[in-house]
């Protein structure tokens, strides 16, 4: 497979649906009022997990391509202070940010000028391939947790 084919395969995995359910399929299955619930004493709510996915994706994206990247503090910056969004506008913006950043990464990946095996902007040791796989693995892991929360809330089968 050539690099274009490899990049296309990465984009398929980035969007989900290969080995894990795509966020598009279930992100709107939860009512706003339930976003902050932590069923059965789970440590995170649906909102907290999604916030973490969005923040982490943006952080890795910025690490990979931005000349203005600033290191975030782990774990405090990566998790929200509250278990639910402040309002519907905050929730809608979070969803938009996720999909916008994913589109930016897809476009960056598919640009023929960007080699998968060259170091990313802010590292001599990490490649675009590594950072893309990190986003895919991280999103898949937490997507599974989000689906469990939906099932425990009786919102997904």
CSV table of C-alpha atoms in Angstrom, one decimal:
chain,number,residue,atom,x,y,z
A,1,UNK,CA,0.0,0.0,0.0
A,2,UNK,CA,1.3,3.5,-0.8
A,3,UNK,CA,1.3,6.4,1.6
A,4,UNK,CA,-1.9,7.8,0.3
A,5,UNK,CA,-3.6,4.5,0.9
A,6,UNK,CA,-2.2,4.4,4.4
A,7,UNK,CA,-3.4,7.9,5.1
A,8,UNK,CA,-6.9,7.0,3.8
A,9,UNK,CA,-6.9,4.0,6.2
A,10,UNK,CA,-5.9,6.2,9.1
A,11,UNK,CA,-8.7,8.6,8.3
A,12,UNK,CA,-11.2,5.7,8.3
A,13,UNK,CA,-10.0,4.7,11.8
A,14,UNK,CA,-9.9,8.3,13.0
A,15,UNK,CA,-13.6,8.7,12.1
A,16,UNK,CA,-14.5,5.4,13.8
A,17,UNK,CA,-16.6,2.6,12.5
A,18,UNK,CA,-13.7,0.3,11.7
A,19,UNK,CA,-13.1,-1.3,15.2
A,20,UNK,CA,-15.2,1.1,17.3
A,21,UNK,CA,-18.5,2.9,17.0
A,22,UNK,CA,-18.3,6.4,15.4
A,23,UNK,CA,-19.2,9.3,17.7
A,24,UNK,CA,-21.6,10.5,15.0
A,25,UNK,CA,-23.8,7.5,15.6
A,26,UNK,CA,-24.4,8.1,19.3
A,27,UNK,CA,-23.3,11.6,20.4
A,28,UNK,CA,-26.8,12.9,20.2
A,29,UNK,CA,-28.6,9.9,21.8
A,30,UNK,CA,-28.2,11.4,25.3
A,31,UNK,CA,-30.5,14.1,26.5
A,32,UNK,CA,-28.8,17.3,27.7
A,33,UNK,CA,-30.2,16.7,31.2
A,34,UNK,CA,-28.3,13.4,31.5
A,35,UNK,CA,-24.9,14.5,30.3
A,36,UNK,CA,-23.6,14.9,33.9
A,37,UNK,CA,-24.9,11.7,35.4
A,38,UNK,CA,-22.4,9.2,36.7
A,39,UNK,CA,-24.4,5.9,36.7
A,40,UNK,CA,-23.5,3.1,39.2
A,41,UNK,CA,-20.8,5.3,40.8
A,42,UNK,CA,-18.7,5.4,37.7
A,43,UNK,CA,-16.0,8.0,38.1
A,44,UNK,CA,-16.9,10.0,34.9
A,45,UNK,CA,-20.0,11.2,33.2
A,46,UNK,CA,-20.7,11.1,29.5
A,47,UNK,CA,-19.8,14.8,29.3
A,48,UNK,CA,-16.6,14.4,31.2
A,49,UNK,CA,-15.4,11.7,28.9
A,50,UNK,CA,-16.3,13.6,25.8
A,51,UNK,CA,-14.6,16.7,27.1
A,52,UNK,CA,-11.5,14.7,27.8
A,53,UNK,CA,-11.6,13.3,24.2
A,54,UNK,CA,-12.0,16.7,22.7
A,55,UNK,CA,-9.3,18.3,24.8
A,56,UNK,CA,-6.8,15.5,24.2
A,57,UNK,CA,-7.4,15.5,20.5
A,58,UNK,CA,-6.9,19.3,20.3
A,59,UNK,CA,-3.7,19.0,22.4
A,60,UNK,CA,-2.3,16.3,20.2
A,61,UNK,CA,-3.3,18.2,17.1
A,62,UNK,CA,-1.6,21.4,18.3
A,63,UNK,CA,1.4,19.4,19.4
A,64,UNK,CA,1.7,18.0,15.9
A,65,UNK,CA,1.1,21.1,13.8
A,66,UNK,CA,1.1,24.4,15.7
A,67,UNK,CA,4.0,26.8,16.1
A,68,UNK,CA,2.3,28.2,19.2
A,69,UNK,CA,1.9,24.9,21.2
A,70,UNK,CA,1.9,25.2,25.0
A,71,UNK,CA,2.2,22.1,27.1
A,72,UNK,CA,-1.0,21.5,29.2
A,73,UNK,CA,-1.0,20.3,32.8
A,74,UNK,CA,-1.9,16.7,33.4
A,75,UNK,CA,-4.4,15.8,34.6
A,76,UNK,CA,-6.2,19.0,35.6
A,77,UNK,CA,-6.3,20.6,32.1
A,78,UNK,CA,-7.5,17.4,30.5
A,79,UNK,CA,-10.7,17.0,32.5
A,80,UNK,CA,-13.5,19.5,33.2
A,81,UNK,CA,-14.1,20.9,36.6
A,82,UNK,CA,-17.8,20.0,36.5
A,83,UNK,CA,-19.6,16.7,35.6
A,84,UNK,CA,-22.0,18.5,33.1
A,85,UNK,CA,-21.7,21.4,30.7
A,86,UNK,CA,-22.8,24.8,31.9
A,87,UNK,CA,-25.4,25.2,29.2
A,88,UNK,CA,-26.5,23.8,25.9
A,89,UNK,CA,-24.4,26.3,24.0
A,90,UNK,CA,-21.3,25.0,25.8
A,91,UNK,CA,-22.2,21.4,24.9
A,92,UNK,CA,-22.9,22.3,21.2
A,93,UNK,CA,-19.6,24.2,21.0
A,94,UNK,CA,-17.7,21.2,22.5
A,95,UNK,CA,-19.2,18.9,19.8
A,96,UNK,CA,-18.4,21.4,17.0
A,97,UNK,CA,-14.8,21.7,18.3
A,98,UNK,CA,-14.4,17.9,18.2
A,99,UNK,CA,-15.5,17.5,14.6
A,100,UNK,CA,-13.7,20.7,13.4
A,101,UNK,CA,-10.4,19.5,14.9
A,102,UNK,CA,-10.9,16.1,13.5
A,103,UNK,CA,-11.5,17.6,10.1
A,104,UNK,CA,-8.3,19.7,10.5
A,105,UNK,CA,-6.3,16.6,11.3
A,106,UNK,CA,-7.9,14.7,8.3
A,107,UNK,CA,-6.9,17.5,5.9
A,108,UNK,CA,-3.4,17.7,7.4
A,109,UNK,CA,-3.0,14.0,7.1
A,110,UNK,CA,-4.2,13.9,3.5
A,111,UNK,CA,-2.0,16.7,2.4
A,112,UNK,CA,0.7,15.1,0.2
A,113,UNK,CA,3.3,17.4,1.7
A,114,UNK,CA,2.9,15.8,5.1
A,115,UNK,CA,4.9,12.6,5.5
A,116,UNK,CA,3.6,10.1,8.1
A,117,UNK,CA,7.1,9.2,9.3
A,118,UNK,CA,8.6,12.7,9.7
A,119,UNK,CA,8.7,14.3,13.1
A,120,UNK,CA,5.8,16.5,14.1
A,121,UNK,CA,6.3,20.2,14.6
A,122,UNK,CA,7.0,20.1,18.4
A,123,UNK,CA,9.0,16.9,18.7
A,124,UNK,CA,12.1,15.3,17.2
A,125,UNK,CA,11.0,11.9,18.4
A,126,UNK,CA,7.3,11.7,17.6
A,127,UNK,CA,5.9,11.2,14.1
A,128,UNK,CA,2.6,12.2,12.5
A,129,UNK,CA,1.8,8.5,12.3
A,130,UNK,CA,2.4,8.1,16.1
A,131,UNK,CA,0.3,11.1,17.0
A,132,UNK,CA,-2.6,10.0,14.7
A,133,UNK,CA,-2.5,6.5,16.2
A,134,UNK,CA,-2.5,8.0,19.7
A,135,UNK,CA,-5.7,10.0,18.9
A,136,UNK,CA,-7.3,6.9,17.3
A,137,UNK,CA,-6.5,4.7,20.3
A,138,UNK,CA,-7.5,7.3,22.9
A,139,UNK,CA,-10.8,8.1,21.2
A,140,UNK,CA,-11.6,4.4,20.8
A,141,UNK,CA,-10.9,3.7,24.5
A,142,UNK,CA,-13.1,6.5,25.8
A,143,UNK,CA,-15.8,5.9,23.1
A,144,UNK,CA,-16.3,2.5,24.6
A,145,UNK,CA,-16.7,4.0,28.1
A,146,UNK,CA,-19.2,6.5,26.7
A,147,UNK,CA,-21.3,3.7,25.2
A,148,UNK,CA,-21.3,1.9,28.5
A,149,UNK,CA,-22.7,5.0,30.2
A,150,UNK,CA,-25.4,5.2,27.5
A,151,UNK,CA,-26.3,1.6,28.1
A,152,UNK,CA,-26.4,2.0,31.9
A,153,UNK,CA,-28.7,5.0,31.4
A,154,UNK,CA,-30.9,2.8,29.1
A,155,UNK,CA,-30.2,5.0,26.1
A,156,UNK,CA,-28.3,2.6,23.8
A,157,UNK,CA,-28.6,-1.1,23.0
